[in-house]
Structure formats: structure tokens, C-alpha cells
Amino acid sequence: MHEEVPGLPLYAAAAKVYPQSAHGVYRRIKWILLVVTLCIYYLLPFVRWNRGPSEPAQAVLVDLTHRKFYFFFIEIWPQEVYYLTGLLILAALSLFLMNALAGRVWCGYLCPQTIWTDLFLATERWTEGDRRERMLKDTGPWTIARVKEKTLKHFIWLMIAWWTGGAWVNYFTDAPTLVHDLAMFQAPVVAYVWIGILTFTTYVLAGFMREQVCLFMCPWPRIQAALTDENALNVMYRYDRGEPRTSFKKSAALRVKGEHPGDCIDCGQCIAVCPTGVDIRDGSCLGCIQCGLCIDACDTVMKKIGRQPRLIAYDTDVNVARRLSGKANVYKPIRSRTILYAVLIAGVGLVMLSALAERKNMSVSVMHDRNPMFVRTADGSIRNAWTIHIANRASNSRQFMIKTESFDAAHVEAIGVSSAADGWPVVEVGPDQIREVRVLVTVHAAHLPSKQSLRFEIVDLESGEKASATDNFVAP
Amino acid sequence: MSAEKRPEIDALTGTATTGHDWDGIKELNTPLPRWWLITFYACIVWAIGYWIAYPAWPLVTGFTKGVFHWNSRASVSDDLKELTAMRATMNEKLAAASLAEIERAPELLSFARAEGGAAFAINCVPCHGAGGQGSKGYPNLNADRWLWGGTLEAIQTTIAHGVRWDADRDTHTSLMPSFGHDSLLNGPDMSDVADYVRSLSGNTPEEGADLAAGQSIFIQNCAPCHGEDGRGNIELGAPNLRTQVWLYGGSKADIMDRIQNGGGGVMPAWASRLDPTTIKALAVFVHSLGGGK
Ligand code: SF4
Ligand code: SF4
């Protein structure tokens, strides 16, 4: 086409990949994971969790208005975002571990892009037929039947995409109420907007972009390439066994002559099923998402022609090299890096669990006035002021006594608080609320202590539970 | 570039090269993916649309206004309107509640403190400082000595009408005479009375100070405003001299300076600039700084 023009066209049209259906053990694993993860995604917001009357009853909820995150028995307040940091670290470390064990398995089995693409591909196969049929139809003329099929396909795709967006917004508010409101067109506009956005992205990413997301948009293949090593299991064409490849007929003839052709009969099935259009026989590459479908495809071929399965298999670079030098296969899942990742995961997990277990349902934080740092009152006493935040995470209203330790002759008062127990101010904090109080601590000049650190303690009047925070008392 | 020239094909990859060659390294001519290109063009189209829709191009005397006539000032005033609407309910409560009621209702108190704090930052900070800590000649609002009263009501009145603010009929006025300039007292007398005044708040007088002389000068000249015991008079705005809080400094030199020059500070009457609810919030804020009575 462009023969007469020097150079190439401005763009390269992406060669459309027509993945063929595969059957086998890895395909089955993929179906099971697909159903399980999608069920979790769609149904999780409807799981209820009793936290008491003043708290939402949804097991997993991101409450943006009150800036709280609920996850079963865990409830994270805005001051505690470090739990989310911990979760992110755990997620990253798990990815590293997965990578050290079996390369890019996350991509092939659990990544949402893979799962939704699989679902869309299944729809495509159901409406338009398998690879060969689809290729024929796409080059053939537009017939009524084809228009019908395409329309049906896009309709189903859009339905799936719409459900995907719909499920997403359920995580941000009470799901049953939202579903009802959505149906009645009474839900907040932002819910519809988000459903729209996610419907669009799901439809485009899973329906059209597919492998392009993995190849061009996703940063993970670049990162994982640096993380994987020669001991990690990766989908590999065992070229030591497959080469030289020859057609089935020729190899049969060669065998009769006593020669040793490779096991690969160059049938191209492994390429046909590949969702990213990779030829695994070229070696490990960035485009491969480790889904194992080519293993299933090749195993089917090997079975048909009566040869050993697993010409393509999860294998390690180490083993390929060992076999070439006549040694037996080994697989070492326990290596210094897997041990390191496992230890780090366990460590971070333990820290988080103990932090959760230690967590009280009350807390106090103090902030010293910066300007002025201290005030000299009329009678010459020195006064410092703090803004104190008392968080009551219980589902009932509680009374907290504000005490200071370390200064005996200190006078403590809280602005707007008249109640007192033993001379200390007592503030009431509503259920699941944070109350801000301004607290003044006055010390007579004659009693100024030598050590100026001051400990605030809040005590729940009913249960006696305590929390404290320490700060400095500033004097001239 | 001649039309006949064919692109060179790289032997290893089978891809055409651009013909560029750096030290034997040749650049492959790898075209962009189509979707990338489409996205790129779409961005260009979007940018052009943006120029038309929004203010974009500087002209000689102005700028293109854009078809939506959007501007940041209008958007700020919309935001402000929204904010006022959002605060309306609390503001109504604030307007309706008495000062004492506000101090007793935690929610209203923190709202008033927030609103008062914001108003304070805009209007009061230049004189009284960011934390109300004041400075020489500008009262520290955190301390518990008040020239014109430290109750909620007194603070509200002072904010509304100001001090020595002639434009307001109800402004507080008082005047410390200039004992030096007007030759009401001579040097040694001023020194004696300054020593006495310092002793009122428990300071050790300088050596050789004649406190008895100072006291009699005080009773004759100062007691009418500051009281015989020096405890001041809030009605007159005369400060209590028996405290550790000094508006113009507590050293002998500072006190001599006040006696010599007299006079007093000025504060605007804010009622002409701020609405009553804001003044109320300001009063609550100042009161809650800690010095309020
Ligand atoms: S090469 Fe095989 S494992 Fe890799 S993406 Fe293709 S089908 Fe999946
Ligand atoms: S499916 Fe197996 S036999 Fe067929 S081309 Fe691929 S590796 Fe060779």
C-alpha cells in the first residue's frame, strides 16, 4: 500500500487479537476465580454487619461524608489512615511474593482487567462464535444476522459494564437504599455520574482496549520484569524439547528414519488462544500475562497426537538450563527473597493486628496555642492554652474527665464546660464523635515546676477507661 | 528526500529505520499505535474547544471572554453564596441565641468560635496579633485583665462601638492626662508615683524610693480614675494597676512614660462594618481565648 512512499504510515493499526477458546486445567482455574471474584465484588456491599444503632450496618463501607472506612470489625477514622498505608504495603508485598513464586500470575488470574476482558470475550464467543468464525465475519459483508449478533454483543457488554459501575457506588453508601433510590431515580446525581464513568471505562477497557491495557497502559509489567528472577515459575515453551519444530507429518517421517525432531508441530494453537497475541515460543516477554491458556491449548494438541503434555508449562529458567545440561528439574519456592517477602508480610500484618487489638474506642490529641505560647494573668500566674480533641468511638454518648498529671497546683478549666468531677472539667462526647474543647491550664508562678512536660489524661467516668497525650507547658 | 528512496530495513527486526544513524546505532521507525494517535488528536480538539469555551487569549486591552463568560471572580462569589447558604441554619441559631446560651451549647460554641476566629483573622489580627496576644499598646486578649470589662456582653459592646472612635456615639472614651507635658507633676513626683504604682502589683521598688510620697501623689492625682486602692474602674476604662498585666509595659521607665505622655489607644467601632452575628461570634471567640470573665 505504502510501497511508493518512503517511511511508514503515521500510525500502526493495532492488529486485532481474536483469542480462541481454550479448554483445560488453567482455563478451569480461571473460570473459578472469575466467578468467585465477581461474586465478591458484586455482593460484598450487601453483606450486613451489626455495629449498633448509631453506626452503619454495612460490612464494607467507605463513608466519605463522615470520612470513615468500615471493613467488617475494623473501623478506620481519618486520623488513622496509616491502616490504609499498612494495607497498601501488604498488597504490594503480596504482589512481590506472588511474583517471586510465579511471575506475573496476578495479571493472568486476578487482575480486574483480565477478569472483565474474559467475561467480555465469553460474551463475544457466545454471540459471534469462536476465533475462526469471528475472523471470517469481520472480513465478510454486513448481513442482518451479523448486525443482530453485534447489537446483542454490545448490549450485553453494556449491561455488564453498567452493573460494574452500579456495584462500585454501592461501596460508598448504604447499598440496599441506594439500589432502591437508583431505580426510583432519586439517588444523588454523583451516583449516576460515577455509574456512567465506570460503565464507560469498563465497556471501553474490556471491550476494545483489552490486551492494549496490559501492553501499553499498565505499569506493572515493567515493574515485575525487574522483580522476577530465574527461579520464578513462568509460562515457558520448553524449547529444549520442542525444537526443531516440524509439521506432524514430517516429524513422523523423520522419526521413522531414526532422527529426533522436536515435539512442537508448529500448529499455532498456542498463539491462537493467547489473549495478548503473544507467541510464547519466542521466549518470555512483556506481553505475556501468565494466564496459562497456551498450556491448555498445547496440552490438547499433544493429547491428540499422542505426545507428552506440558510442552508449554510453568517452568523456571533454571530448569531449562539444567535440562539442557542433562540435570533433573528442581523447584525452590523457598529462597531468600520469598522468605524475605513472607517475613515482611507477616511482620506488617502482625504490627497492624496488634495496633488494631490495642486500639481503644477513645483517644485524645492536644494542640498547644502557638501565639501566645503562654499568658501572664492578672495575679501573675502563668497560663497555657490547648485545643484538645477527644474522640469517642463508642456507639453511646460518654462523659470524659480531663485531668492533668505532673502539676499538682495547676488549675484546669475548659471553655464552655461547667460540669466537673473532683474539680476536673468533664465533657460529654456524643456517640462516634470528636469534640473539640479549649482547655486552659494555669499555674501560680510560685508553683512552676522544674520539669515542664505535662500529661493530659482523659478518663471515661463510667468505665474508667483512660487515654492520654503529653505536651510541654511553656513558661517565661 | 527523493521519492524513489526506499526505507532501509533493519535486518534483525524487519522494521524500517528512519535513516538516522548515531555511531552505528540506527533508529527504528516504529509508528505510534492508532489509539494513541486518536487520543492525541482528541486532546488537540479538546484544547481548541477549551480556548473557545473559556477565557484564554490575551488581547491588547483585554482577553477573550469565552462563550460561557466564566471567570474566577464569579466562581468565587458563587462559592461564597453557597457557603453562606450552607452556614445559614447555624447562623440563624447563632443570631437567635443569647451570648450565655452560645457558651453552653457545645455545637454552637464551636461554630461561633470558628466563625469568630475567621473574622478575627481578617479584622483584628493587625493590632491584636494572630493569637490575640497583643503587643505594647495593644491589649493581650488572652489575659484576664480588661479595660472595658471582660464579660461576654462587655466584649460585644467594645467590639461594636470601639474605643475613642469619634464616629460612634456610644464609643468608650477615657483619657489619661499628660501629667508631664501639661506640667501637672514634676520629675521627682512622677518618679515617686511610678515607684508606688509598681509596688501596687508586688514589684520590689527601686532603692531609695519614697513610697509614702508616691502614695500621696497617687491619691491626689490618680485615684479619681484608678481608685484609691489602684484597682481601676471599668466604667472609665481605667486599668487595674494591681495586676501583672501591663498594656504599655511594667518597667519603671514604661510607667514614667505613660505618666508623662498620657493618652490611650483607639479601636474602630466594628458595628459599622460587620453584621451583628459576626460581632457576636467575635465576642464569643475573644471571650473563649481564656481571659473572659
Ligand atoms: S503466552 Fe500463554 S500464558 Fe502468556 S498470555 Fe499468551 S496464552 Fe497466556
Ligand atoms: S500449541 Fe504446542 S505444538 Fe502447537 S505450535 Fe504451540 S507449542 Fe507448538
PDB file of C-alpha atoms in Angstrom, chain A residues 45-240:
ATOM      1  CA  PRO A  45     -21.791  -4.264  49.661  1.00  0.00           C
ATOM      2  CA  PHE A  46     -24.939  -6.160  50.595  1.00  0.00           C
ATOM      3  CA  VAL A  47     -23.311  -8.025  53.450  1.00  0.00           C
ATOM      4  CA  ARG A  48     -24.580  -6.600  56.733  1.00  0.00           C
ATOM      5  CA  TRP A  49     -22.602  -6.119  59.927  1.00  0.00           C
ATOM      6  CA  ASN A  50     -24.102  -5.079  63.197  1.00  0.00           C
ATOM      7  CA  ARG A  51     -22.251  -2.209  64.851  1.00  0.00           C
ATOM      8  CA  GLY A  52     -25.009  -0.807  66.998  1.00  0.00           C
ATOM      9  CA  PRO A  53     -27.781   1.662  66.308  1.00  0.00           C
ATOM     10  CA  SER A  54     -25.779   4.792  65.518  1.00  0.00           C
ATOM     11  CA  GLU A  55     -23.440   3.051  63.081  1.00  0.00           C
ATOM     12  CA  PRO A  56     -23.958   1.906  59.506  1.00  0.00           C
ATOM     13  CA  ALA A  57     -24.853  -1.759  59.169  1.00  0.00           C
ATOM     14  CA  GLN A  58     -22.836  -2.358  56.020  1.00  0.00           C
ATOM     15  CA  ALA A  59     -19.851  -4.690  56.340  1.00  0.00           C
ATOM     16  CA  VAL A  60     -17.670  -2.822  53.864  1.00  0.00           C
ATOM     17  CA  LEU A  61     -18.357   0.868  53.520  1.00  0.00           C
ATOM     18  CA  VAL A  62     -16.386   3.927  52.519  1.00  0.00           C
ATOM     19  CA  ASP A  63     -18.264   6.717  54.240  1.00  0.00           C
ATOM     20  CA  LEU A  64     -16.978   9.833  52.524  1.00  0.00           C
ATOM     21  CA  THR A  65     -19.258  12.287  54.299  1.00  0.00           C
ATOM     22  CA  HIS A  66     -18.048  11.234  57.736  1.00  0.00           C
ATOM     23  CA  ARG A  67     -14.645  10.277  56.426  1.00  0.00           C
ATOM     24  CA  LYS A  68     -14.747   6.818  57.914  1.00  0.00           C
ATOM     25  CA  PHE A  69     -13.953   3.459  56.477  1.00  0.00           C
ATOM     26  CA  TYR A  70     -15.686   0.335  57.692  1.00  0.00           C
ATOM     27  CA  PHE A  71     -14.347  -3.119  56.998  1.00  0.00           C
ATOM     28  CA  PHE A  72     -16.149  -5.811  58.983  1.00  0.00           C
ATOM     29  CA  PHE A  73     -14.895  -5.425  62.562  1.00  0.00           C
ATOM     30  CA  ILE A  74     -12.429  -2.704  61.606  1.00  0.00           C
ATOM     31  CA  GLU A  75     -13.445   0.943  61.601  1.00  0.00           C
ATOM     32  CA  ILE A  76     -10.916   3.444  60.395  1.00  0.00           C
ATOM     33  CA  TRP A  77     -11.170   7.121  61.283  1.00  0.00           C
ATOM     34  CA  PRO A  78      -9.486   9.900  59.343  1.00  0.00           C
ATOM     35  CA  GLN A  79      -6.695  10.152  61.941  1.00  0.00           C
ATOM     36  CA  GLU A  80      -5.869   6.525  61.286  1.00  0.00           C
ATOM     37  CA  VAL A  81      -5.125   6.482  57.599  1.00  0.00           C
ATOM     38  CA  TYR A  82      -1.934   4.650  58.465  1.00  0.00           C
ATOM     39  CA  TYR A  83      -4.026   1.471  58.496  1.00  0.00           C
ATOM     40  CA  LEU A  84      -4.690   2.073  54.818  1.00  0.00           C
ATOM     41  CA  THR A  85      -0.989   2.660  54.295  1.00  0.00           C
ATOM     42  CA  GLY A  86      -0.400  -0.666  56.016  1.00  0.00           C
ATOM     43  CA  LEU A  87      -2.922  -2.360  53.753  1.00  0.00           C
ATOM     44  CA  LEU A  88      -1.238  -0.888  50.689  1.00  0.00           C
ATOM     45  CA  ILE A  89       2.150  -2.102  51.895  1.00  0.00           C
ATOM     46  CA  LEU A  90       0.667  -5.560  52.464  1.00  0.00           C
ATOM     47  CA  ALA A  91      -0.828  -5.550  48.981  1.00  0.00           C
ATOM     48  CA  ALA A  92       2.492  -4.534  47.423  1.00  0.00           C
ATOM     49  CA  LEU A  93       4.421  -7.167  49.372  1.00  0.00           C
ATOM     50  CA  SER A  94       1.896  -9.866  48.398  1.00  0.00           C
ATOM     51  CA  LEU A  95       2.376  -8.916  44.766  1.00  0.00           C
ATOM     52  CA  PHE A  96       6.151  -9.202  45.225  1.00  0.00           C
ATOM     53  CA  LEU A  97       5.781 -12.625  46.814  1.00  0.00           C
ATOM     54  CA  MET A  98       3.430 -13.805  44.081  1.00  0.00           C
ATOM     55  CA  ASN A  99       5.951 -12.544  41.583  1.00  0.00           C
ATOM     56  CA  ALA A 100       8.869 -14.351  43.162  1.00  0.00           C
ATOM     57  CA  LEU A 101       6.850 -17.571  43.172  1.00  0.00           C
ATOM     58  CA  ALA A 102       5.146 -17.451  39.823  1.00  0.00           C
ATOM     59  CA  GLY A 103       5.923 -14.324  37.840  1.00  0.00           C
ATOM     60  CA  ARG A 104       3.006 -12.324  36.604  1.00  0.00           C
ATOM     61  CA  VAL A 105       0.224 -14.629  37.880  1.00  0.00           C
ATOM     62  CA  TRP A 106      -1.709 -11.713  39.268  1.00  0.00           C
ATOM     63  CA  CYS A 107      -2.139 -10.465  35.707  1.00  0.00           C
ATOM     64  CA  GLY A 108      -3.348 -13.750  34.306  1.00  0.00           C
ATOM     65  CA  TYR A 109      -5.786 -14.745  37.000  1.00  0.00           C
ATOM     66  CA  LEU A 110      -6.853 -11.947  39.318  1.00  0.00           C
ATOM     67  CA  CYS A 111      -6.385  -8.576  37.672  1.00  0.00           C
ATOM     68  CA  PRO A 112      -9.771  -6.898  37.117  1.00  0.00           C
ATOM     69  CA  GLN A 113      -8.749  -6.061  33.562  1.00  0.00           C
ATOM     70  CA  THR A 114      -8.219  -9.762  32.867  1.00  0.00           C
ATOM     71  CA  ILE A 115     -11.400 -10.829  34.587  1.00  0.00           C
ATOM     72  CA  TRP A 116     -13.688  -8.393  32.800  1.00  0.00           C
ATOM     73  CA  THR A 117     -11.947  -8.985  29.483  1.00  0.00           C
ATOM     74  CA  ASP A 118     -12.520 -12.721  29.937  1.00  0.00           C
ATOM     75  CA  LEU A 119     -16.166 -12.064  30.639  1.00  0.00           C
ATOM     76  CA  PHE A 120     -16.477  -9.850  27.570  1.00  0.00           C
ATOM     77  CA  LEU A 121     -14.668 -12.430  25.435  1.00  0.00           C
ATOM     78  CA  ALA A 122     -17.028 -15.131  26.622  1.00  0.00           C
ATOM     79  CA  THR A 123     -19.922 -12.913  25.562  1.00  0.00           C
ATOM     80  CA  GLU A 124     -18.288 -12.350  22.214  1.00  0.00           C
ATOM     81  CA  ARG A 125     -17.809 -16.051  21.686  1.00  0.00           C
ATOM     82  CA  TRP A 126     -21.387 -16.745  22.646  1.00  0.00           C
ATOM     83  CA  THR A 127     -22.844 -14.188  20.257  1.00  0.00           C
ATOM     84  CA  GLU A 128     -20.424 -14.234  17.333  1.00  0.00           C
ATOM     85  CA  GLY A 129     -18.710 -17.578  17.573  1.00  0.00           C
ATOM     86  CA  ASP A 130     -15.150 -18.647  18.172  1.00  0.00           C
ATOM     87  CA  ARG A 131     -11.971 -17.242  16.644  1.00  0.00           C
ATOM     88  CA  ARG A 132     -12.290 -18.547  13.115  1.00  0.00           C
ATOM     89  CA  GLU A 133     -15.948 -17.533  12.790  1.00  0.00           C
ATOM     90  CA  ARG A 134     -15.282 -14.065  14.152  1.00  0.00           C
ATOM     91  CA  MET A 135     -12.368 -13.529  11.792  1.00  0.00           C
ATOM     92  CA  LEU A 136     -14.437 -14.630   8.842  1.00  0.00           C
ATOM     93  CA  LYS A 137     -17.381 -12.470   9.829  1.00  0.00           C
ATOM     94  CA  ASP A 138     -15.221  -9.416  10.402  1.00  0.00           C
ATOM     95  CA  THR A 139     -13.796  -9.616   6.896  1.00  0.00           C
ATOM     96  CA  GLY A 140     -17.114 -10.602   5.341  1.00  0.00           C
ATOM     97  CA  PRO A 141     -20.085  -8.432   4.399  1.00  0.00           C
ATOM     98  CA  TRP A 142     -22.558  -6.905   6.810  1.00  0.00           C
ATOM     99  CA  THR A 143     -25.546  -9.209   6.948  1.00  0.00           C
ATOM    100  CA  ILE A 144     -28.682  -8.822   9.014  1.00  0.00           C
ATOM    101  CA  ALA A 145     -27.575 -11.761  11.127  1.00  0.00           C
ATOM    102  CA  ARG A 146     -24.226 -10.124  11.781  1.00  0.00           C
ATOM    103  CA  VAL A 147     -25.813  -6.829  12.757  1.00  0.00           C
ATOM    104  CA  LYS A 148     -28.077  -8.692  15.158  1.00  0.00           C
ATOM    105  CA  GLU A 149     -25.171 -10.537  16.691  1.00  0.00           C
ATOM    106  CA  LYS A 150     -23.095  -7.399  17.109  1.00  0.00           C
ATOM    107  CA  THR A 151     -26.003  -5.489  18.593  1.00  0.00           C
ATOM    108  CA  LEU A 152     -26.657  -8.261  21.054  1.00  0.00           C
ATOM    109  CA  LYS A 153     -22.977  -8.412  21.978  1.00  0.00           C
ATOM    110  CA  HIS A 154     -22.715  -4.683  22.628  1.00  0.00           C
ATOM    111  CA  PHE A 155     -25.964  -4.712  24.542  1.00  0.00           C
ATOM    112  CA  ILE A 156     -24.707  -7.459  26.847  1.00  0.00           C
ATOM    113  CA  TRP A 157     -21.339  -5.717  27.187  1.00  0.00           C
ATOM    114  CA  LEU A 158     -23.058  -2.508  28.189  1.00  0.00           C
ATOM    115  CA  MET A 159     -25.238  -4.357  30.678  1.00  0.00           C
ATOM    116  CA  ILE A 160     -22.173  -5.914  32.309  1.00  0.00           C
ATOM    117  CA  ALA A 161     -20.378  -2.559  32.274  1.00  0.00           C
ATOM    118  CA  TRP A 162     -23.395  -0.854  33.809  1.00  0.00           C
ATOM    119  CA  TRP A 163     -23.652  -3.443  36.573  1.00  0.00           C
ATOM    120  CA  THR A 164     -19.962  -2.964  37.215  1.00  0.00           C
ATOM    121  CA  GLY A 165     -20.403   0.762  37.719  1.00  0.00           C
ATOM    122  CA  GLY A 166     -23.564   0.192  39.727  1.00  0.00           C
ATOM    123  CA  ALA A 167     -21.800  -2.170  42.101  1.00  0.00           C
ATOM    124  CA  TRP A 168     -18.985   0.305  42.626  1.00  0.00           C
ATOM    125  CA  VAL A 169     -21.141   3.095  44.000  1.00  0.00           C
ATOM    126  CA  ASN A 170     -22.680   0.647  46.476  1.00  0.00           C
ATOM    127  CA  TYR A 171     -19.454   0.685  48.415  1.00  0.00           C
ATOM    128  CA  PHE A 172     -19.940   4.351  49.256  1.00  0.00           C
ATOM    129  CA  THR A 173     -23.379   4.360  50.794  1.00  0.00           C
ATOM    130  CA  ASP A 174     -25.975   2.021  52.180  1.00  0.00           C
ATOM    131  CA  ALA A 175     -26.318  -0.428  49.295  1.00  0.00           C
ATOM    132  CA  PRO A 176     -29.981  -1.559  49.559  1.00  0.00           C
ATOM    133  CA  THR A 177     -31.164   2.044  49.951  1.00  0.00           C
ATOM    134  CA  LEU A 178     -29.055   3.149  47.015  1.00  0.00           C
ATOM    135  CA  VAL A 179     -30.334   0.386  44.766  1.00  0.00           C
ATOM    136  CA  HIS A 180     -33.877   1.416  45.610  1.00  0.00           C
ATOM    137  CA  ASP A 181     -33.132   5.106  45.052  1.00  0.00           C
ATOM    138  CA  LEU A 182     -31.328   4.410  41.801  1.00  0.00           C
ATOM    139  CA  ALA A 183     -34.333   2.529  40.494  1.00  0.00           C
ATOM    140  CA  MET A 184     -36.645   5.366  41.551  1.00  0.00           C
ATOM    141  CA  PHE A 185     -34.330   7.989  40.038  1.00  0.00           C
ATOM    142  CA  GLN A 186     -33.938   9.562  43.451  1.00  0.00           C
ATOM    143  CA  ALA A 187     -30.284   8.800  44.030  1.00  0.00           C
ATOM    144  CA  PRO A 188     -27.800  11.669  44.207  1.00  0.00           C
ATOM    145  CA  VAL A 189     -26.535  12.865  40.836  1.00  0.00           C
ATOM    146  CA  VAL A 190     -22.982  11.924  41.709  1.00  0.00           C
ATOM    147  CA  ALA A 191     -24.030   8.254  41.927  1.00  0.00           C
ATOM    148  CA  TYR A 192     -25.352   8.378  38.361  1.00  0.00           C
ATOM    149  CA  VAL A 193     -22.256  10.200  37.200  1.00  0.00           C
ATOM    150  CA  TRP A 194     -19.966   7.574  38.709  1.00  0.00           C
ATOM    151  CA  ILE A 195     -22.014   4.740  37.291  1.00  0.00           C
ATOM    152  CA  GLY A 196     -21.737   6.468  33.932  1.00  0.00           C
ATOM    153  CA  ILE A 197     -17.982   6.862  34.185  1.00  0.00           C
ATOM    154  CA  LEU A 198     -17.426   3.269  35.232  1.00  0.00           C
ATOM    155  CA  THR A 199     -19.827   1.919  32.648  1.00  0.00           C
ATOM    156  CA  PHE A 200     -17.863   3.785  30.015  1.00  0.00           C
ATOM    157  CA  THR A 201     -14.433   2.693  31.242  1.00  0.00           C
ATOM    158  CA  THR A 202     -15.458  -0.948  31.676  1.00  0.00           C
ATOM    159  CA  TYR A 203     -17.033  -1.019  28.222  1.00  0.00           C
ATOM    160  CA  VAL A 204     -14.019   0.558  26.552  1.00  0.00           C
ATOM    161  CA  LEU A 205     -11.264  -1.163  28.528  1.00  0.00           C
ATOM    162  CA  ALA A 206     -12.703  -4.679  28.493  1.00  0.00           C
ATOM    163  CA  GLY A 207     -14.443  -4.488  25.133  1.00  0.00           C
ATOM    164  CA  PHE A 208     -11.986  -2.611  22.940  1.00  0.00           C
ATOM    165  CA  MET A 209      -8.663  -1.921  24.632  1.00  0.00           C
ATOM    166  CA  ARG A 210      -8.225  -5.399  26.107  1.00  0.00           C
ATOM    167  CA  GLU A 211      -4.598  -6.512  25.727  1.00  0.00           C
ATOM    168  CA  GLN A 212      -3.575  -2.943  24.877  1.00  0.00           C
ATOM    169  CA  VAL A 213      -4.165  -2.040  28.511  1.00  0.00           C
ATOM    170  CA  CYS A 214      -1.692  -4.731  29.577  1.00  0.00           C
ATOM    171  CA  LEU A 215       0.818  -3.844  26.890  1.00  0.00           C
ATOM    172  CA  PHE A 216       0.753  -0.063  26.847  1.00  0.00           C
ATOM    173  CA  MET A 217      -1.100   1.327  29.812  1.00  0.00           C
ATOM    174  CA  CYS A 218      -0.275  -0.845  32.775  1.00  0.00           C
ATOM    175  CA  PRO A 219       2.980  -0.099  34.625  1.00  0.00           C
ATOM    176  CA  TRP A 220       3.088  -3.486  36.326  1.00  0.00           C
ATOM    177  CA  PRO A 221       4.822  -5.476  33.519  1.00  0.00           C
ATOM    178  CA  ARG A 222       7.717  -3.019  33.635  1.00  0.00           C
ATOM    179  CA  ILE A 223       7.998  -3.344  37.379  1.00  0.00           C
ATOM    180  CA  GLN A 224       7.544  -7.090  37.509  1.00  0.00           C
ATOM    181  CA  ALA A 225      10.253  -7.615  34.920  1.00  0.00           C
ATOM    182  CA  ALA A 226      12.656  -6.168  37.455  1.00  0.00           C
ATOM    183  CA  LEU A 227      11.256  -8.257  40.301  1.00  0.00           C
ATOM    184  CA  THR A 228      11.118 -11.691  38.775  1.00  0.00           C
ATOM    185  CA  ASP A 229      14.151 -13.976  38.717  1.00  0.00           C
ATOM    186  CA  GLU A 230      15.419 -17.191  37.193  1.00  0.00           C
ATOM    187  CA  ASN A 231      13.762 -19.258  39.920  1.00  0.00           C
ATOM    188  CA  ALA A 232      10.252 -17.893  39.393  1.00  0.00           C
ATOM    189  CA  LEU A 233       7.704 -20.051  37.646  1.00  0.00           C
ATOM    190  CA  ASN A 234       6.801 -18.556  34.304  1.00  0.00           C
ATOM    191  CA  VAL A 235       4.833 -19.849  31.375  1.00  0.00           C
ATOM    192  CA  MET A 236       7.526 -21.194  29.086  1.00  0.00           C
ATOM    193  CA  TYR A 237       7.805 -23.020  25.852  1.00  0.00           C
ATOM    194  CA  ARG A 238      10.273 -25.816  26.576  1.00  0.00           C
ATOM    195  CA  TYR A 239      12.367 -25.243  23.529  1.00  0.00           C
ATOM    196  CA  ASP A 240      14.794 -27.880  24.718  1.00  0.00           C
TER     197      ASP A 240
END
